[in-house]
JSON list of C-alpha atoms in Angstrom, two decimals:
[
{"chain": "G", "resi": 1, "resn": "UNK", "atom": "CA", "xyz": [15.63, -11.95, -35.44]},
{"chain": "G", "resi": 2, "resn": "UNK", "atom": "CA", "xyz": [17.01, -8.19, -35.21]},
{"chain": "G", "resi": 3, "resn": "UNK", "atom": "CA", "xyz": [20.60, -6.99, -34.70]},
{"chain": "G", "resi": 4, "resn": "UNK", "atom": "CA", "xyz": [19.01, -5.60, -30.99]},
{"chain": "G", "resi": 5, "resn": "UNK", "atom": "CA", "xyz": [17.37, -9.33, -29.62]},
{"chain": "G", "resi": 6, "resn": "UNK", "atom": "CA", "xyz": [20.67, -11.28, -28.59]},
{"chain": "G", "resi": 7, "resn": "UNK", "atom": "CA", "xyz": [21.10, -15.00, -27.32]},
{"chain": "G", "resi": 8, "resn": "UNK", "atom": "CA", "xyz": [21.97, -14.22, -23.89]},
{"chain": "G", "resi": 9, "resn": "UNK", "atom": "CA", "xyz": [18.51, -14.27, -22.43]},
{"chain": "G", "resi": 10, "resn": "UNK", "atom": "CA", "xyz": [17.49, -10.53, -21.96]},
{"chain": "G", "resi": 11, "resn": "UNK", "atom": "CA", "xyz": [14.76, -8.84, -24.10]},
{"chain": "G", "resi": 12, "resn": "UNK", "atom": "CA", "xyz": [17.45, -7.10, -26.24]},
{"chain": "G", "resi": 13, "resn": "UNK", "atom": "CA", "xyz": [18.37, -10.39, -26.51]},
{"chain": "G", "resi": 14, "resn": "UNK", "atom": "CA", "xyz": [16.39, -13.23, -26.98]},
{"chain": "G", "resi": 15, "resn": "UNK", "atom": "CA", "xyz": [17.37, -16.44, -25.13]},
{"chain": "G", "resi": 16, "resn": "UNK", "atom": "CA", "xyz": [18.41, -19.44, -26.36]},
{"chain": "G", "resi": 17, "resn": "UNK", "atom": "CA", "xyz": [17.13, -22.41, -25.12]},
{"chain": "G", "resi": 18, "resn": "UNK", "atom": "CA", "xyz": [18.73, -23.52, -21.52]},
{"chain": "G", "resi": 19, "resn": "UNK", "atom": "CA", "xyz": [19.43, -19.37, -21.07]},
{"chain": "G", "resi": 20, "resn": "UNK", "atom": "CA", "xyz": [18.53, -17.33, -18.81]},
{"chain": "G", "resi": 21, "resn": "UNK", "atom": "CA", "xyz": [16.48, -14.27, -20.51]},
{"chain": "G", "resi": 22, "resn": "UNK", "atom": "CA", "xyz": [15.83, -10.66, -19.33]},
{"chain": "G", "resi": 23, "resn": "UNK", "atom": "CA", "xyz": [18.68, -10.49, -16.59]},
{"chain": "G", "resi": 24, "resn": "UNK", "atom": "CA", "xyz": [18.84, -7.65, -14.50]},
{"chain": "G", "resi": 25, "resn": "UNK", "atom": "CA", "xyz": [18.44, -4.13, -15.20]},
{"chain": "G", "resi": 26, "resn": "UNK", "atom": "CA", "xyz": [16.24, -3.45, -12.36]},
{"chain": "G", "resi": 27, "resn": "UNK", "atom": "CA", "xyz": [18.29, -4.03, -9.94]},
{"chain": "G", "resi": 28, "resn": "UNK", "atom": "CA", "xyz": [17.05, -5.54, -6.81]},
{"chain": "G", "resi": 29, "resn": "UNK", "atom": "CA", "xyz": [13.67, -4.53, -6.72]},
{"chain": "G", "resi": 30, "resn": "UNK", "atom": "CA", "xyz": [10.62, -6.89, -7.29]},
{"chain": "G", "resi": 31, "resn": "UNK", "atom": "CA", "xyz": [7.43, -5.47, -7.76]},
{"chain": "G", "resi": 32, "resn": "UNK", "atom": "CA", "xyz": [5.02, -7.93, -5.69]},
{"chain": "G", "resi": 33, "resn": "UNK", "atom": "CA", "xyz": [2.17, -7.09, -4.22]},
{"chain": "G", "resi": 34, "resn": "UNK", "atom": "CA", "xyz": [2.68, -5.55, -0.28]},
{"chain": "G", "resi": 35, "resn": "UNK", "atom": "CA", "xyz": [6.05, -3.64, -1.85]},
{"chain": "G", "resi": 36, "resn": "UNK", "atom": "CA", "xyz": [5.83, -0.41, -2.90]},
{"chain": "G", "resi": 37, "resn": "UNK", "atom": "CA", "xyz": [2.81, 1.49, -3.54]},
{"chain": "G", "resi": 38, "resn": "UNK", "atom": "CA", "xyz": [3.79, 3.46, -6.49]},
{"chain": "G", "resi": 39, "resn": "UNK", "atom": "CA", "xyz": [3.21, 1.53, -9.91]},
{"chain": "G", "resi": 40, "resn": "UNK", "atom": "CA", "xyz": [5.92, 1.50, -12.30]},
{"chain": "G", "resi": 41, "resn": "UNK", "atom": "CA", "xyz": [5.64, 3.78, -15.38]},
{"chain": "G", "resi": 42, "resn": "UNK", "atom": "CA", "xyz": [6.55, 3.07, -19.29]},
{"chain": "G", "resi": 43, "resn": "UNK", "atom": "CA", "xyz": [9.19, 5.12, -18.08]},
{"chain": "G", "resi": 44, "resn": "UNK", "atom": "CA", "xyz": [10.86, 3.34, -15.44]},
{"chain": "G", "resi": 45, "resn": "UNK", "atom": "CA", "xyz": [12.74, -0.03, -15.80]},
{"chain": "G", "resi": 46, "resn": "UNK", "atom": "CA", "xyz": [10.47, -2.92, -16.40]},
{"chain": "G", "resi": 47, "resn": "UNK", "atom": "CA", "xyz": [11.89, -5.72, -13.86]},
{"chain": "G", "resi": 48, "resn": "UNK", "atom": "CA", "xyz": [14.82, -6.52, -14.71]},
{"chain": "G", "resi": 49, "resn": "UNK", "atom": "CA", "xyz": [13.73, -6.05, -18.05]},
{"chain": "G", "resi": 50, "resn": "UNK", "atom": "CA", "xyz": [16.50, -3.75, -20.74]},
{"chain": "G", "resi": 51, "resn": "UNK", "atom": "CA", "xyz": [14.26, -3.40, -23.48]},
{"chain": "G", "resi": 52, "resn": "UNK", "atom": "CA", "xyz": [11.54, -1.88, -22.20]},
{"chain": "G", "resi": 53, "resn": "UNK", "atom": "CA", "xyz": [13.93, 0.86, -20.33]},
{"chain": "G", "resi": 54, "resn": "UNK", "atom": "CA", "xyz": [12.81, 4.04, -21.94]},
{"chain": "G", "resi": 55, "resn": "UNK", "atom": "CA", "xyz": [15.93, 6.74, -21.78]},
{"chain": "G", "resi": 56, "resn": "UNK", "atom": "CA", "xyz": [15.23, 9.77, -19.49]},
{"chain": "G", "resi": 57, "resn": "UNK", "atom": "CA", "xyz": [15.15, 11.78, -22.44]},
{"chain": "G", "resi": 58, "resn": "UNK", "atom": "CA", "xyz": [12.31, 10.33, -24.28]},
{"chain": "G", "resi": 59, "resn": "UNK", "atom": "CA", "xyz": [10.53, 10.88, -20.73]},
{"chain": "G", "resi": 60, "resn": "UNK", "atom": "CA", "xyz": [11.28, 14.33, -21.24]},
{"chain": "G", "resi": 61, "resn": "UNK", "atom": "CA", "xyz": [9.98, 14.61, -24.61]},
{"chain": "G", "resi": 62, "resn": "UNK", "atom": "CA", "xyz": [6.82, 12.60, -23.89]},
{"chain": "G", "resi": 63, "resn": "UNK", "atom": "CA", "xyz": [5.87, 14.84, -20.87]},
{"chain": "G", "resi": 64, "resn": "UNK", "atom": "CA", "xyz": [6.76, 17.92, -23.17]},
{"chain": "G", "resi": 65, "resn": "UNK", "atom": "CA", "xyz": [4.84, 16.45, -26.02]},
{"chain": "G", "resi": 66, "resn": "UNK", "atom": "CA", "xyz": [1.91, 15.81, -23.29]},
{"chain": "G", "resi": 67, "resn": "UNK", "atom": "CA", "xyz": [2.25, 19.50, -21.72]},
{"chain": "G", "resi": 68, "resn": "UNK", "atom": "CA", "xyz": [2.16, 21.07, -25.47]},
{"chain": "G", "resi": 69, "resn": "UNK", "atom": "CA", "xyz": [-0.85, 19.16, -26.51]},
{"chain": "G", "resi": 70, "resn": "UNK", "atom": "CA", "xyz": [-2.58, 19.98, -23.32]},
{"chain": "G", "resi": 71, "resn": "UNK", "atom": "CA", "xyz": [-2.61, 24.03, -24.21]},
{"chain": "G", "resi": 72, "resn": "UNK", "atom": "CA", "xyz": [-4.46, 23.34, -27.00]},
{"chain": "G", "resi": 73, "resn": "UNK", "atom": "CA", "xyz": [-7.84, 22.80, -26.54]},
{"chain": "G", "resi": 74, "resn": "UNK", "atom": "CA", "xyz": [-8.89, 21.72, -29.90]},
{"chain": "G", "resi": 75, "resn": "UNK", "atom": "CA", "xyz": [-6.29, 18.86, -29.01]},
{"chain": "G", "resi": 76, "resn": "UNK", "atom": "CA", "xyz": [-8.59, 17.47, -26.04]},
{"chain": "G", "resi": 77, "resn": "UNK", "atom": "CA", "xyz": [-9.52, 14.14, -27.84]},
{"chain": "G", "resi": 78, "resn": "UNK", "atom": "CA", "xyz": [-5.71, 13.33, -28.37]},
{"chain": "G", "resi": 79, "resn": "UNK", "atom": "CA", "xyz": [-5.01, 14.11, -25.05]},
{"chain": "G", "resi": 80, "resn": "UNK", "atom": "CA", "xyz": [-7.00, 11.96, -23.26]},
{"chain": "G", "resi": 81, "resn": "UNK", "atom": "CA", "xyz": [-5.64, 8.98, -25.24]},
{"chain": "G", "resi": 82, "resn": "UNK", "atom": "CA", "xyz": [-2.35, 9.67, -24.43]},
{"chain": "G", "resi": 83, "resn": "UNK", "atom": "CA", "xyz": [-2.44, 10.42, -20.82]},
{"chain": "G", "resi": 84, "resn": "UNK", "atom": "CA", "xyz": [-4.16, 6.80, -20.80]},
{"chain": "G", "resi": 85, "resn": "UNK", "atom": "CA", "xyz": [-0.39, 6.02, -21.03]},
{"chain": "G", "resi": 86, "resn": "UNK", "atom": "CA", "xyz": [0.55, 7.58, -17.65]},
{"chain": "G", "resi": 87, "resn": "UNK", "atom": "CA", "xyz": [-2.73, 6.54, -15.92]},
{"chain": "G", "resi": 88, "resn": "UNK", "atom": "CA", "xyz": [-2.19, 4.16, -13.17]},
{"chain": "G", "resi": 89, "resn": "UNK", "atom": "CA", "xyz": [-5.56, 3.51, -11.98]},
{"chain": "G", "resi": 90, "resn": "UNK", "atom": "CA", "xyz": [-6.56, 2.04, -15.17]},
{"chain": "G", "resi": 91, "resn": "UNK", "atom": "CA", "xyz": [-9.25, -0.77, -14.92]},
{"chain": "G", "resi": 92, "resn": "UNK", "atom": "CA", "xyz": [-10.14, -1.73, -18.54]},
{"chain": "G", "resi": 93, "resn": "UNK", "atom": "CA", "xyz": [-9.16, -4.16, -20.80]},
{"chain": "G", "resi": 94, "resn": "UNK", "atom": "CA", "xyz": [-4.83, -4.61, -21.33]},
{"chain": "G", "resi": 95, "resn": "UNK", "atom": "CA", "xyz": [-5.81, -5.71, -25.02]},
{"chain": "G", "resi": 96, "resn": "UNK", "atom": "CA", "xyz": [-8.58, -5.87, -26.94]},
{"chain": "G", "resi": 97, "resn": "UNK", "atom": "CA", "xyz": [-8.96, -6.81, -30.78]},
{"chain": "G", "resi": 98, "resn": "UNK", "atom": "CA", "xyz": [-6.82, -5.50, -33.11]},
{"chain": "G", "resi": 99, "resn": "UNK", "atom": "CA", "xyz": [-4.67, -4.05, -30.64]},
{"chain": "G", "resi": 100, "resn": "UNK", "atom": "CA", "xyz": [-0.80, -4.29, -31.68]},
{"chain": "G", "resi": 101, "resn": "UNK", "atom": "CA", "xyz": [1.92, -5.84, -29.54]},
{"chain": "G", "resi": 102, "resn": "UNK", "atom": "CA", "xyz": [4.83, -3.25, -29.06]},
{"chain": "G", "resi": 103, "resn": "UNK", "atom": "CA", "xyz": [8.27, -3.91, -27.85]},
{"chain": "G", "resi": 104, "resn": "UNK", "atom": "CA", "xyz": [10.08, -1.31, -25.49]},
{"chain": "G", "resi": 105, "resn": "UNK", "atom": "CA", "xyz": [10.70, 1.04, -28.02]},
{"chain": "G", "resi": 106, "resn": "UNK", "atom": "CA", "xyz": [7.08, 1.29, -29.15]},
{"chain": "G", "resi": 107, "resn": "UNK", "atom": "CA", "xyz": [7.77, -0.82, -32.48]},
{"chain": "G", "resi": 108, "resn": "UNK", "atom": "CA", "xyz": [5.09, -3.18, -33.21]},
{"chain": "G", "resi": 109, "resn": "UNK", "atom": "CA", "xyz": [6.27, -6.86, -33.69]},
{"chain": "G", "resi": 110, "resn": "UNK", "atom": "CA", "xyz": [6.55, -8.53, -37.09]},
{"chain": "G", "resi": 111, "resn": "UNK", "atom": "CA", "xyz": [6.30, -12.08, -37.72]},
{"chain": "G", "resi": 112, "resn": "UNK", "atom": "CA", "xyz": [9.76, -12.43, -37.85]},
{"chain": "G", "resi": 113, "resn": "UNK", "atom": "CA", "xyz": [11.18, -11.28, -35.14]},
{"chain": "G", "resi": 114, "resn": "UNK", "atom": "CA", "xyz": [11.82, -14.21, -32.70]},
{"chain": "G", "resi": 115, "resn": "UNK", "atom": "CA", "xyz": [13.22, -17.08, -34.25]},
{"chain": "G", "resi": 116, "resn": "UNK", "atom": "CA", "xyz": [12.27, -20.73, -32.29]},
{"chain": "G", "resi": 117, "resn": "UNK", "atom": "CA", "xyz": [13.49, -20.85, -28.79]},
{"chain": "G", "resi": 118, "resn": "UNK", "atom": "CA", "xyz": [13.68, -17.04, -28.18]},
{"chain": "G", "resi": 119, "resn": "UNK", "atom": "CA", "xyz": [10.95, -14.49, -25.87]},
{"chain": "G", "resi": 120, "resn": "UNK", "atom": "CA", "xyz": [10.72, -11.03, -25.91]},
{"chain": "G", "resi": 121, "resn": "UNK", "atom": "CA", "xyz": [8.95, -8.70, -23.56]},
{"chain": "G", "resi": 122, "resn": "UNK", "atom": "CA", "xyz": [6.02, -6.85, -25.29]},
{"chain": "G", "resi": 123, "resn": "UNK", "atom": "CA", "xyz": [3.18, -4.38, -24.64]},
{"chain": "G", "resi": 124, "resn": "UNK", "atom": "CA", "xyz": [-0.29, -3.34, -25.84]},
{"chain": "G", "resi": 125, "resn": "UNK", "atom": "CA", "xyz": [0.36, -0.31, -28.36]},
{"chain": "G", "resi": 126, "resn": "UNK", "atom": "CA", "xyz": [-2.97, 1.18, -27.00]},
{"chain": "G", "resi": 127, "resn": "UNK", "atom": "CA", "xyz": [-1.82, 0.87, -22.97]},
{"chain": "G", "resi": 128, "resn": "UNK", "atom": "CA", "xyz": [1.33, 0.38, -22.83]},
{"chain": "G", "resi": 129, "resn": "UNK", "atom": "CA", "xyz": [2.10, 1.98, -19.65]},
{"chain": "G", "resi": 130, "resn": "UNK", "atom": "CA", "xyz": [-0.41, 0.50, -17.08]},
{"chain": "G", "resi": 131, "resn": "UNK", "atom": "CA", "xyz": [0.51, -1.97, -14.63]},
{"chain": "G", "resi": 132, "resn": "UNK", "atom": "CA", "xyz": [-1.22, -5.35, -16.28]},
{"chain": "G", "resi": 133, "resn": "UNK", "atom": "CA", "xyz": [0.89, -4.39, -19.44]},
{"chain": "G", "resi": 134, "resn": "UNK", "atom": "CA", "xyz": [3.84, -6.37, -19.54]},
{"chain": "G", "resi": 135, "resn": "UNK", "atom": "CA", "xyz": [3.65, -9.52, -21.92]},
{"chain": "G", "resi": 136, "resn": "UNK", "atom": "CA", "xyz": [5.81, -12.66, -22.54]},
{"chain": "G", "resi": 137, "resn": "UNK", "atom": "CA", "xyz": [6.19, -13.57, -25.82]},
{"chain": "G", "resi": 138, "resn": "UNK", "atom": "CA", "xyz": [7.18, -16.68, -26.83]},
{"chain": "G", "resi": 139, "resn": "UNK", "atom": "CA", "xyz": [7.91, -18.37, -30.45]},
{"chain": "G", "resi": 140, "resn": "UNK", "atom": "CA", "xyz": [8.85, -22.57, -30.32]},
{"chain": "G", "resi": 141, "resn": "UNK", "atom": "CA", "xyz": [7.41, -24.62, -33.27]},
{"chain": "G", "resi": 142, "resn": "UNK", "atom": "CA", "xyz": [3.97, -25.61, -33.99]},
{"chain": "G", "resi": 143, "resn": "UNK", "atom": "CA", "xyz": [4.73, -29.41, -32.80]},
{"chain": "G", "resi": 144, "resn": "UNK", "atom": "CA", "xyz": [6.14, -28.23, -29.53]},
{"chain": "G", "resi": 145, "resn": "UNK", "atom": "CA", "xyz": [3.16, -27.13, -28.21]},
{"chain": "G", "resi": 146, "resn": "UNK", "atom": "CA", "xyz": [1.10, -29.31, -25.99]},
{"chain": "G", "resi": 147, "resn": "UNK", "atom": "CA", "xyz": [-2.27, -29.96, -23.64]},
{"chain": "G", "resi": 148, "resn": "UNK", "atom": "CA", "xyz": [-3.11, -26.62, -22.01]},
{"chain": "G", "resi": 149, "resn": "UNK", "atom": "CA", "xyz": [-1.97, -24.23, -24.76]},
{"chain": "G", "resi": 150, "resn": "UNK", "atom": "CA", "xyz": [-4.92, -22.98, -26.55]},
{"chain": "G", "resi": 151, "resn": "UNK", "atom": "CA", "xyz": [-3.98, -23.08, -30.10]},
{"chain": "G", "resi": 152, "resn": "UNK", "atom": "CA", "xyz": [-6.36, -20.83, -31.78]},
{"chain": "G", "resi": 153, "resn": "UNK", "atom": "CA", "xyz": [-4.88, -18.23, -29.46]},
{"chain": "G", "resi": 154, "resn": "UNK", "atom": "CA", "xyz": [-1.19, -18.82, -31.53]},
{"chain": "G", "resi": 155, "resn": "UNK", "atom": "CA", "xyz": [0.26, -17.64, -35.05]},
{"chain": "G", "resi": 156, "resn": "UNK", "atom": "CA", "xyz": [3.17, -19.11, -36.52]},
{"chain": "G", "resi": 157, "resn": "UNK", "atom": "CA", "xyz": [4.65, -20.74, -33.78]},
{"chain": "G", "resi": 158, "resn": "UNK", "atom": "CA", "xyz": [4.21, -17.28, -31.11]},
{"chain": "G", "resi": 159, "resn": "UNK", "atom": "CA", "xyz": [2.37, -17.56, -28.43]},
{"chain": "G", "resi": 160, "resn": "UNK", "atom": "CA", "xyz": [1.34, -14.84, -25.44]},
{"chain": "G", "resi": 161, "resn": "UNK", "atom": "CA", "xyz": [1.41, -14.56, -21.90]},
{"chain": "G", "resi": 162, "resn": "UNK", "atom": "CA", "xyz": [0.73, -12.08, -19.15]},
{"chain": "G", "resi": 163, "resn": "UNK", "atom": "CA", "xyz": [4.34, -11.44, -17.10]},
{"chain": "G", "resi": 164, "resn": "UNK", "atom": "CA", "xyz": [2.45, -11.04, -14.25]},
{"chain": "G", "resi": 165, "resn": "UNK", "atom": "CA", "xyz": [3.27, -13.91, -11.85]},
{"chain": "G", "resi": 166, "resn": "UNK", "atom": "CA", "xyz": [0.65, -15.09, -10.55]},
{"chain": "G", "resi": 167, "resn": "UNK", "atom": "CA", "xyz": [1.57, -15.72, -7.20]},
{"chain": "G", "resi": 168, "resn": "UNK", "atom": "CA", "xyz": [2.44, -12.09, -5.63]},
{"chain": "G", "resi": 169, "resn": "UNK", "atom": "CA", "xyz": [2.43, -10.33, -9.26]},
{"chain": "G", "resi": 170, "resn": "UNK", "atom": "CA", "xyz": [6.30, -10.01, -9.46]},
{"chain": "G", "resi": 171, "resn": "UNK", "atom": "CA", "xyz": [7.42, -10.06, -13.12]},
{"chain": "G", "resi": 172, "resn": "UNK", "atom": "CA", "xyz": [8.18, -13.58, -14.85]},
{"chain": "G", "resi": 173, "resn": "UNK", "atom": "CA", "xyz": [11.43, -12.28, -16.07]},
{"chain": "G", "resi": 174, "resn": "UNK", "atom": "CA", "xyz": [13.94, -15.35, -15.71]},
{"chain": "G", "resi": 175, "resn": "UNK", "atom": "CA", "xyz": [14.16, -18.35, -17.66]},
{"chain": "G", "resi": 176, "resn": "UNK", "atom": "CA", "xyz": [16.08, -22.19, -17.19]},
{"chain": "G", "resi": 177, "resn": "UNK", "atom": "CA", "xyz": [15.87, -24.19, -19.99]},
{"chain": "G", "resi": 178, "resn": "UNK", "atom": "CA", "xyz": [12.26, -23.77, -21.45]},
{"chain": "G", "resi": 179, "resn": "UNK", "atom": "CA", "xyz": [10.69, -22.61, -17.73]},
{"chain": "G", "resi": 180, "resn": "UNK", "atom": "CA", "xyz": [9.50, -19.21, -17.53]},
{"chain": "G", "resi": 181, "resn": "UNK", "atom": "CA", "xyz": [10.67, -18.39, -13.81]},
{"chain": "G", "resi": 182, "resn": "UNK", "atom": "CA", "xyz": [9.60, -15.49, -11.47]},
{"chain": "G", "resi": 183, "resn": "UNK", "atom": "CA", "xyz": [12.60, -13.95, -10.13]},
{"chain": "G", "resi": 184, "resn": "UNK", "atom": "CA", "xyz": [10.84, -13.37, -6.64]},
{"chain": "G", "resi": 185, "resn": "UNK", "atom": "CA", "xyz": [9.59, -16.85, -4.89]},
{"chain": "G", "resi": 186, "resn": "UNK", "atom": "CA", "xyz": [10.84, -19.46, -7.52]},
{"chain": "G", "resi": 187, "resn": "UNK", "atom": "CA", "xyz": [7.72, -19.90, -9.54]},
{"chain": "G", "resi": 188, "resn": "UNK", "atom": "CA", "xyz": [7.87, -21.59, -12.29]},
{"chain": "G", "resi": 189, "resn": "UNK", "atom": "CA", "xyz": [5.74, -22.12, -15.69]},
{"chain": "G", "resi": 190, "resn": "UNK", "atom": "CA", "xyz": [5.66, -23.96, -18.71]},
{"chain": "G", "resi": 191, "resn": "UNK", "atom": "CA", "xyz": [5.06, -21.82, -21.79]},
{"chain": "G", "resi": 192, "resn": "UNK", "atom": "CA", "xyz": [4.49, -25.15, -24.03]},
{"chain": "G", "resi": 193, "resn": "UNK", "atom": "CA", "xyz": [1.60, -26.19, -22.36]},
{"chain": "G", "resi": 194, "resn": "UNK", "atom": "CA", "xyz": [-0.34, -22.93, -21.21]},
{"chain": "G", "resi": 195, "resn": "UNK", "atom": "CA", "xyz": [2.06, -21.18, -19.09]},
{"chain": "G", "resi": 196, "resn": "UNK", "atom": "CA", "xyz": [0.72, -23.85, -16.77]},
{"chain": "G", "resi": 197, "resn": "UNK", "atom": "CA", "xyz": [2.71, -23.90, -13.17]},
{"chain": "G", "resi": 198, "resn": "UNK", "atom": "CA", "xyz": [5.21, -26.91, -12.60]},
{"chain": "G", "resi": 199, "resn": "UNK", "atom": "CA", "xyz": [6.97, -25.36, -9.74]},
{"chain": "G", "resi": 200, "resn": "UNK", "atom": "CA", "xyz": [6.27, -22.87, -6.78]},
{"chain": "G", "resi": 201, "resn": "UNK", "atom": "CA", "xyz": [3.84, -20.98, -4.80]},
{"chain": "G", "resi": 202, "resn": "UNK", "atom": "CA", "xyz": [1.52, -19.93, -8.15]},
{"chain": "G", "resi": 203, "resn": "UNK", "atom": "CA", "xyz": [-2.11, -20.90, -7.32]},
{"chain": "G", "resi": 204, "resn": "UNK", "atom": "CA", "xyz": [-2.77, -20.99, -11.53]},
{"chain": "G", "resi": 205, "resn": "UNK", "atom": "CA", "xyz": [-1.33, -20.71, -14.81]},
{"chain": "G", "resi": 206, "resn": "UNK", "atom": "CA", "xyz": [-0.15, -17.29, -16.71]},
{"chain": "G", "resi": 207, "resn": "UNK", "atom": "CA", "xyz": [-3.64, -16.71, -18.60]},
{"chain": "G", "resi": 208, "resn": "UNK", "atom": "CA", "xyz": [-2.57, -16.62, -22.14]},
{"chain": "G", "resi": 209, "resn": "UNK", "atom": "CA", "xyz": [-3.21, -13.92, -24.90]},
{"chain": "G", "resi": 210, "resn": "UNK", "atom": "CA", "xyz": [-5.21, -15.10, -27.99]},
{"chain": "G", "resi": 211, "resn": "UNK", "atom": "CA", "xyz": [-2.70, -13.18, -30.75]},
{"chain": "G", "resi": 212, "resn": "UNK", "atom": "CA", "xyz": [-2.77, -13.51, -34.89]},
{"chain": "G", "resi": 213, "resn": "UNK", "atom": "CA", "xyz": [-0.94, -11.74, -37.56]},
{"chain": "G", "resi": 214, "resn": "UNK", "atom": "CA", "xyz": [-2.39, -8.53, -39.14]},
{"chain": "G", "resi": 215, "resn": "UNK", "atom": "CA", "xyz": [-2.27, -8.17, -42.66]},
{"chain": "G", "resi": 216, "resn": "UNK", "atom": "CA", "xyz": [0.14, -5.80, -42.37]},
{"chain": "G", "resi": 217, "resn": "UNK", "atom": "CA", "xyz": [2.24, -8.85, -40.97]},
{"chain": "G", "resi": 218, "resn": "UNK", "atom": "CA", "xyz": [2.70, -7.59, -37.37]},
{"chain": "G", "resi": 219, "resn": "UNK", "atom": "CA", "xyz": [1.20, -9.51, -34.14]},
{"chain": "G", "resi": 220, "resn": "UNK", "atom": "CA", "xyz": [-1.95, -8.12, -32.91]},
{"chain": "G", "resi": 221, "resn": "UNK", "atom": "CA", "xyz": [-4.31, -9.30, -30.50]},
{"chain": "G", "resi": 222, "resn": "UNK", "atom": "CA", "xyz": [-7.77, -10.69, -30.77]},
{"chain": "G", "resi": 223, "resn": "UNK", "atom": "CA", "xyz": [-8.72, -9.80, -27.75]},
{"chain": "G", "resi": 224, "resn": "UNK", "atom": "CA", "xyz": [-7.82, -9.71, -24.07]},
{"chain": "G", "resi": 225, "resn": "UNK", "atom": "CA", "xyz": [-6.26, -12.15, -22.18]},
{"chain": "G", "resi": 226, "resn": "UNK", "atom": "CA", "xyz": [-8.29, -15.59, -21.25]},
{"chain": "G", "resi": 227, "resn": "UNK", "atom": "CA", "xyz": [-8.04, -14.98, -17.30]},
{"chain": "G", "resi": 228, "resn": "UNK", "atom": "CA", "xyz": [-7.41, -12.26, -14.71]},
{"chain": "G", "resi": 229, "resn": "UNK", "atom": "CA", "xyz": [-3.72, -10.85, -14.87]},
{"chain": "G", "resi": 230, "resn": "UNK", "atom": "CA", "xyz": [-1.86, -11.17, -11.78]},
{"chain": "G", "resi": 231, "resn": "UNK", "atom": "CA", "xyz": [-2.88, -12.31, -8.00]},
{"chain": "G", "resi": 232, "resn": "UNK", "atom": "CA", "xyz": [-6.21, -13.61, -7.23]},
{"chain": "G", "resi": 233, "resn": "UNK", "atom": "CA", "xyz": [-8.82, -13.92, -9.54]},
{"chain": "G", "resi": 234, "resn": "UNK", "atom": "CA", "xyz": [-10.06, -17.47, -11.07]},
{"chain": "G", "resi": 235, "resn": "UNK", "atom": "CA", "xyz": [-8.28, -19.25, -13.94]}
]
């Protein structure tokens, strides 16, 4: 566990068990679907989530970085992976395999990070910006883990899944006890057996990210995750 993931339930620090994690740095708002039409950026506060706040500054910098490379047209290629980053209209896959998770800061996630009991909020390094990005991540021991959480998709006691509730595609960003709970209509899931729903308006279970440990020892993914992020779609 780093000096920056704390026990009182935010990202920056990672909850204890019976905490309440990721408290609010997003003020009011909750992103569900019928609010807002703009999409949040990288950029802007992730509900209610500190550590993936990026300071204005480093906006600055990216967009100067972006306008620089963007002059120079023997920089094209680059530039079109980047701006990926800003696009909002993305469609393709969040992860795909070999893909590093990222926290807030853009720092890929090492195997020990999270001690048992703790979350953090993570992203895809490749996409980390577009709307399906957010990611729970979750560490509780081996044993703790029951029917509906598909093993082979864990490492070392971490498992992954989408912070999209859902229901109306708020973000899952509170916690009681071991429940992962969306802030907006009280949903509720268990991240010990699938992310499965055991409270709430959710129609299906968080669809979980199949993750494993590079050899570099950071998470990565294996590919994306089982079922369709957010509203609608199947299980």
């Amino acid at each position: 566990m780093t000096g920056d993931d704390h026990a009182d339930g935010t990202d920056e620090e990672a909850p204890r068990v019976g905490s309440l994690p990721e408290s609010g740095a997003a003020g009011n708002g909750c992103e569900c679907a019928g609010g807002p039409a703009e999409s949040p950026s990288i950029y802007q506060e992730f509900w209610r989530d500190d550590r993936a706040e990026i300071a204005r500054r480093d906006y600055a910098k990216a967009l100067a970085t972006i306008g620089g490379l963007t002059a120079v047209a023997s920089l094209a290629a680059p530039v079109v992976s980047l701006t990926q980053v800003f696009e909002r209209s993305y469609t393709g896959p969040v992860y795909s395999d070999g893909v590093a998770l990222v926290d807030g800061e853009g720092e890929r996630v090492t195997e020990g990070r999270l001690a048992e009991g703790e979350q953090l909020t993570v992203f895809p390094e490749s996409h980390p910006g577009i709307s399906d990005a957010p990611t729970l991540l979750v560490r509780f021991g081996e044993d703790q883990y029951g029917e509906g959480t598909n093993m082979e998709f864990t490492v070392g006691g971490y498992a992954a899944y989408s912070k999209v509730c859902t229901h109306a595609g708020c973000m899952v960003a509170d916690r009681q006890g071991e429940t992962l709970v969306c802030p907006c209509h009280s949903g509720r899931f268990d991240p010990l057996t699938g992310a499965s729903v055991t409270g709430g308006p959710p129609p299906r279970a968080l669809p979980q990210l199949p993750i494993t440990l590079s050899s570099e020892g950071h998470l990565i993914a294996t590919g994306d995750f089982e079922g369709s992020v957010g509203p609608g779609g199947g299980g």
